[in-house]
Coordinates of C-alpha atoms in Angstrom, one line a residue:
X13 CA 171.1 70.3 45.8
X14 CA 172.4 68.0 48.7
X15 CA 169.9 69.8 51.4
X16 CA 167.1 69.5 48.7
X17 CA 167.4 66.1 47.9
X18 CA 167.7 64.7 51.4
X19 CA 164.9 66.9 52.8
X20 CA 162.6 65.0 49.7
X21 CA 163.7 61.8 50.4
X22 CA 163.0 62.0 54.3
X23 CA 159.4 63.1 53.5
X24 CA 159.0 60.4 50.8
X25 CA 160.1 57.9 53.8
X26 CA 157.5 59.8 55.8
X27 CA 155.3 59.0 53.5
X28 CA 155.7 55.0 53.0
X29 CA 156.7 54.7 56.8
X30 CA 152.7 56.1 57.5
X31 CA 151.2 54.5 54.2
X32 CA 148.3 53.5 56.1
X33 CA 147.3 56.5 57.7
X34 CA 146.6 57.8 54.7
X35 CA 143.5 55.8 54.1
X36 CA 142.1 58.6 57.1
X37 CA 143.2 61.1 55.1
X38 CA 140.6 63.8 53.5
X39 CA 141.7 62.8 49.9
X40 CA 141.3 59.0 50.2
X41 CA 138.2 59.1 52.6
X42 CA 136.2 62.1 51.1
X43 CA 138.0 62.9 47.8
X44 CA 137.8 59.3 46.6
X45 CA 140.4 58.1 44.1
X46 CA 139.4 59.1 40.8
X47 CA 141.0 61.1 37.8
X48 CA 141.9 64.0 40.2
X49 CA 144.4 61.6 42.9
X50 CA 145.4 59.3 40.2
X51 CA 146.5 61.5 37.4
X52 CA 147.6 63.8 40.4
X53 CA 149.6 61.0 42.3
X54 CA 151.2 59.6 38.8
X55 CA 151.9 62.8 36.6
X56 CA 151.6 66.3 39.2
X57 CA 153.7 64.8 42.2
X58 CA 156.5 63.7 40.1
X59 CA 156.5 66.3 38.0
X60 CA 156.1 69.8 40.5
X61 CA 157.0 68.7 44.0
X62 CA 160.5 67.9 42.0
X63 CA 160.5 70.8 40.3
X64 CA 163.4 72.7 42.8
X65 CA 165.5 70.2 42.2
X66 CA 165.4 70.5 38.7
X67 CA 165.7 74.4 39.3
X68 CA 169.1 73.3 41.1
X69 CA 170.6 71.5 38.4
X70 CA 171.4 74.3 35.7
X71 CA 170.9 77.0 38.6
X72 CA 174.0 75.5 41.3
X73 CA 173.8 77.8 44.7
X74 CA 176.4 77.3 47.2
X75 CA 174.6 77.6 50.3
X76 CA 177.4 77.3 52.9
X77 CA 177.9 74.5 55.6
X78 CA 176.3 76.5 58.3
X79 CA 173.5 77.9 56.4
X80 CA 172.8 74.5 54.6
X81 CA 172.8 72.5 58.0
X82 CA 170.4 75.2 59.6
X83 CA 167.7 74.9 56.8
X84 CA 168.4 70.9 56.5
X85 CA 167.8 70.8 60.3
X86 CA 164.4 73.7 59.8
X87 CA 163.0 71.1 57.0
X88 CA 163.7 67.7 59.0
X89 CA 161.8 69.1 62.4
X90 CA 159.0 70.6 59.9
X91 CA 158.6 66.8 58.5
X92 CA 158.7 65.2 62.0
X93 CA 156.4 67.5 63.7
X94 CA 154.0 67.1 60.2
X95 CA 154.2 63.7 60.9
X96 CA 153.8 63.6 64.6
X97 CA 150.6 65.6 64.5
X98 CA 148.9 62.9 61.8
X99 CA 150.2 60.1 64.1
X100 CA 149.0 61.6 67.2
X101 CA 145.7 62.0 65.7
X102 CA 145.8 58.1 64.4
X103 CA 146.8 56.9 68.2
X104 CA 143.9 59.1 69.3
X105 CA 141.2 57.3 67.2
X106 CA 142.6 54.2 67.6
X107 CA 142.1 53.6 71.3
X108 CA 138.9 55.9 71.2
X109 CA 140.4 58.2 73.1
X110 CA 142.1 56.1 76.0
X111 CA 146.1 57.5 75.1
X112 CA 148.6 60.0 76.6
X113 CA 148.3 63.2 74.4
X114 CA 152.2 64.8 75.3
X115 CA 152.3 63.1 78.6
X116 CA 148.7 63.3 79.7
X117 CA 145.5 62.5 79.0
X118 CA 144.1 64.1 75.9
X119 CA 141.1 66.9 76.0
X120 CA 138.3 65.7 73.5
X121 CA 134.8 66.5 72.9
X122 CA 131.9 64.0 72.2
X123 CA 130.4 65.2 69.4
X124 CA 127.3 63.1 68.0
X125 CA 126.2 63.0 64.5
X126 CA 123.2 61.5 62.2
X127 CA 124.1 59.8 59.2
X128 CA 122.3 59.8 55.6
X129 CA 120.4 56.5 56.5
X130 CA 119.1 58.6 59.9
X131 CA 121.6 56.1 62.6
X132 CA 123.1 58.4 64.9
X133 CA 126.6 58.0 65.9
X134 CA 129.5 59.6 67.8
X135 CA 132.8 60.6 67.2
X136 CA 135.8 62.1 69.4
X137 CA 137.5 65.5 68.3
X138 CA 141.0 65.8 69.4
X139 CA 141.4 69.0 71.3
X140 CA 145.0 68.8 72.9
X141 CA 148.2 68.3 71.7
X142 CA 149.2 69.7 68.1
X143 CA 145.1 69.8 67.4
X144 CA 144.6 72.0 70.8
X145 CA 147.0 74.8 69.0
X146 CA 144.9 75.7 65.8
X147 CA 142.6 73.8 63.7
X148 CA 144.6 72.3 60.8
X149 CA 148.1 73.1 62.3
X150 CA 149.5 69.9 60.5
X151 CA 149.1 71.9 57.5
X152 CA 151.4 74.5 58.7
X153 CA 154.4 72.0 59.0
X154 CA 153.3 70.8 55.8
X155 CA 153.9 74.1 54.1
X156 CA 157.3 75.0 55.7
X157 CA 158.5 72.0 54.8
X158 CA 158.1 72.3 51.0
X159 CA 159.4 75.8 52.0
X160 CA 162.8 74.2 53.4
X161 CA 163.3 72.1 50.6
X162 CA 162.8 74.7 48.1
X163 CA 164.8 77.3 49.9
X164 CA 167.9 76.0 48.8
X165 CA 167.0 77.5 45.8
X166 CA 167.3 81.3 47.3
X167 CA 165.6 84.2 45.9
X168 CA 167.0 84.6 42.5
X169 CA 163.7 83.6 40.6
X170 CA 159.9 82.1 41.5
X171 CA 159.9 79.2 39.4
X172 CA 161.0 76.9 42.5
X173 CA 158.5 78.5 44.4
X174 CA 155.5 77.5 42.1
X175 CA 154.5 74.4 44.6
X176 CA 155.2 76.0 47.5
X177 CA 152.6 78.9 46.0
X178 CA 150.2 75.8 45.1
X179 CA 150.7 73.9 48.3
X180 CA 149.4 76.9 50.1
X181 CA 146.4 77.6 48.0
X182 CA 145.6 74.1 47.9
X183 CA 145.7 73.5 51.8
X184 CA 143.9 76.5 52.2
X185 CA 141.0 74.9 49.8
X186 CA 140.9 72.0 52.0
X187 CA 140.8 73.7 55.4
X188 CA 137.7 75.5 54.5
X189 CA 136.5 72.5 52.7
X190 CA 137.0 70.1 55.8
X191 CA 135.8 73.0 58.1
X192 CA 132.2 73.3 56.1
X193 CA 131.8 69.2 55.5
X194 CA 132.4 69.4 59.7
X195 CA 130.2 71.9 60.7
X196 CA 127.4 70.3 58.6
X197 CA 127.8 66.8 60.1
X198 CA 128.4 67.7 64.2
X199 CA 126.7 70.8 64.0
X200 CA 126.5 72.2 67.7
X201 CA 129.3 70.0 68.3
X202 CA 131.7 71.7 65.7
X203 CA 130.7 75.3 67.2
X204 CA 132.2 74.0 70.4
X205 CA 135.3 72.7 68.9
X206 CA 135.9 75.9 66.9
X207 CA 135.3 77.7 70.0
X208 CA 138.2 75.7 72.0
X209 CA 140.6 75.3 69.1
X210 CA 140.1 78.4 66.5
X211 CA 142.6 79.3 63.5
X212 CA 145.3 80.6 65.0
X213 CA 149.3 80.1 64.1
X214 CA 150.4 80.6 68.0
X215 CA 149.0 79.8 70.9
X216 CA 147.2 83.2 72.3
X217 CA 147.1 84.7 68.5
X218 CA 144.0 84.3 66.2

């Protein structure tokens, strides 16, 4: 319950330490906030990303010191590198590009697009650091994470497992969405970027 409880309260801290980045995020600037984020944000999140935790109190497991640090320290770096790869992205966009991506400068391409009132624009895709490793790798932390804090839990029944399950499916919905909504504003540009970061969980396996 310990390991459960601090892994949740580190990625609710997550959360309020990069509030504002979340006004970039697909849900806010796409998805809009309607019925679907509010009654999400006020009555699902409480409700199922808890829902291990409520496993854990009238099914105790006794993980162990050494097993319970390991997946405590698994679900902490799954959070920070979750994090890190939305904040990289922000940093990117905010100086337009001019930033150190992991120590160097980062590999982008220019991609151009034409808006609905026919004013063409441009706009840099990150190709380097966590984005040069897969298209929607933040997702991947994302998932694990929920995994870590759910683990706790072990194998004895799939009830805790229900948000991981929905997590998955969900982010997998929004890939595809994000990946169709991009390929029909940049185009030429998007074939490029798929070409130079495809779907792939490690570098050098599609």
């Amino acid at each position: 319950m310990l390991v459960n409880t601090i892994l949740m309260l580190v990625y609710v801290t997550k959360f309020f330490w990069w509030e504002a980045g979340y006004w970039n995020t697909m849900d806010i600037a796409h998805d809009r906030a309607g019925f679907y984020i509010c009654w999400g944000c006020l009555v699902w999140v409480p409700s199922i990303y808890t829902s291990p935790g409520m496993y854990l109190v009238n099914h105790p497991v006794n993980l162990g010191t050494q097993l319970a640090l390991s997946i405590l320290a698994a679900g902490i770096l799954c959070i920070f590198i979750n994090y890190d790869c939305d904040r990289q992205r922000q940093e990117f966009r905010r100086t337009n590009g001019k930033c150190l991506v992991w120590g160097k400068a980062p590999s982008k391409i220019v991609a151009s697009y034409t808006t609905t009132s026919g004013e063409t624009k441009t706009s840099l895709l990150l190709t380097s650091g966590w984005w040069g490793l897969s298209r929607h790798f933040h997702y991947v932390p994302e998932i694990l994470g929920a995994f870590f804090w759910t683990v706790p839990a072990l194998f004895h029944h799939f009830l805790p497992y229900f948000y991981v399950i929905f997590l998955t499916i969900l982010l997998f919905d929004r890939a595809k969405r994000d990946d169709d909504r991009c390929r029909s504003k940049y185009g030429k540009y998007w074939k490029l970027y798929c070409e130079k970061v495809p779907y792939r969980i490690i570098p050098g396996i599609y």
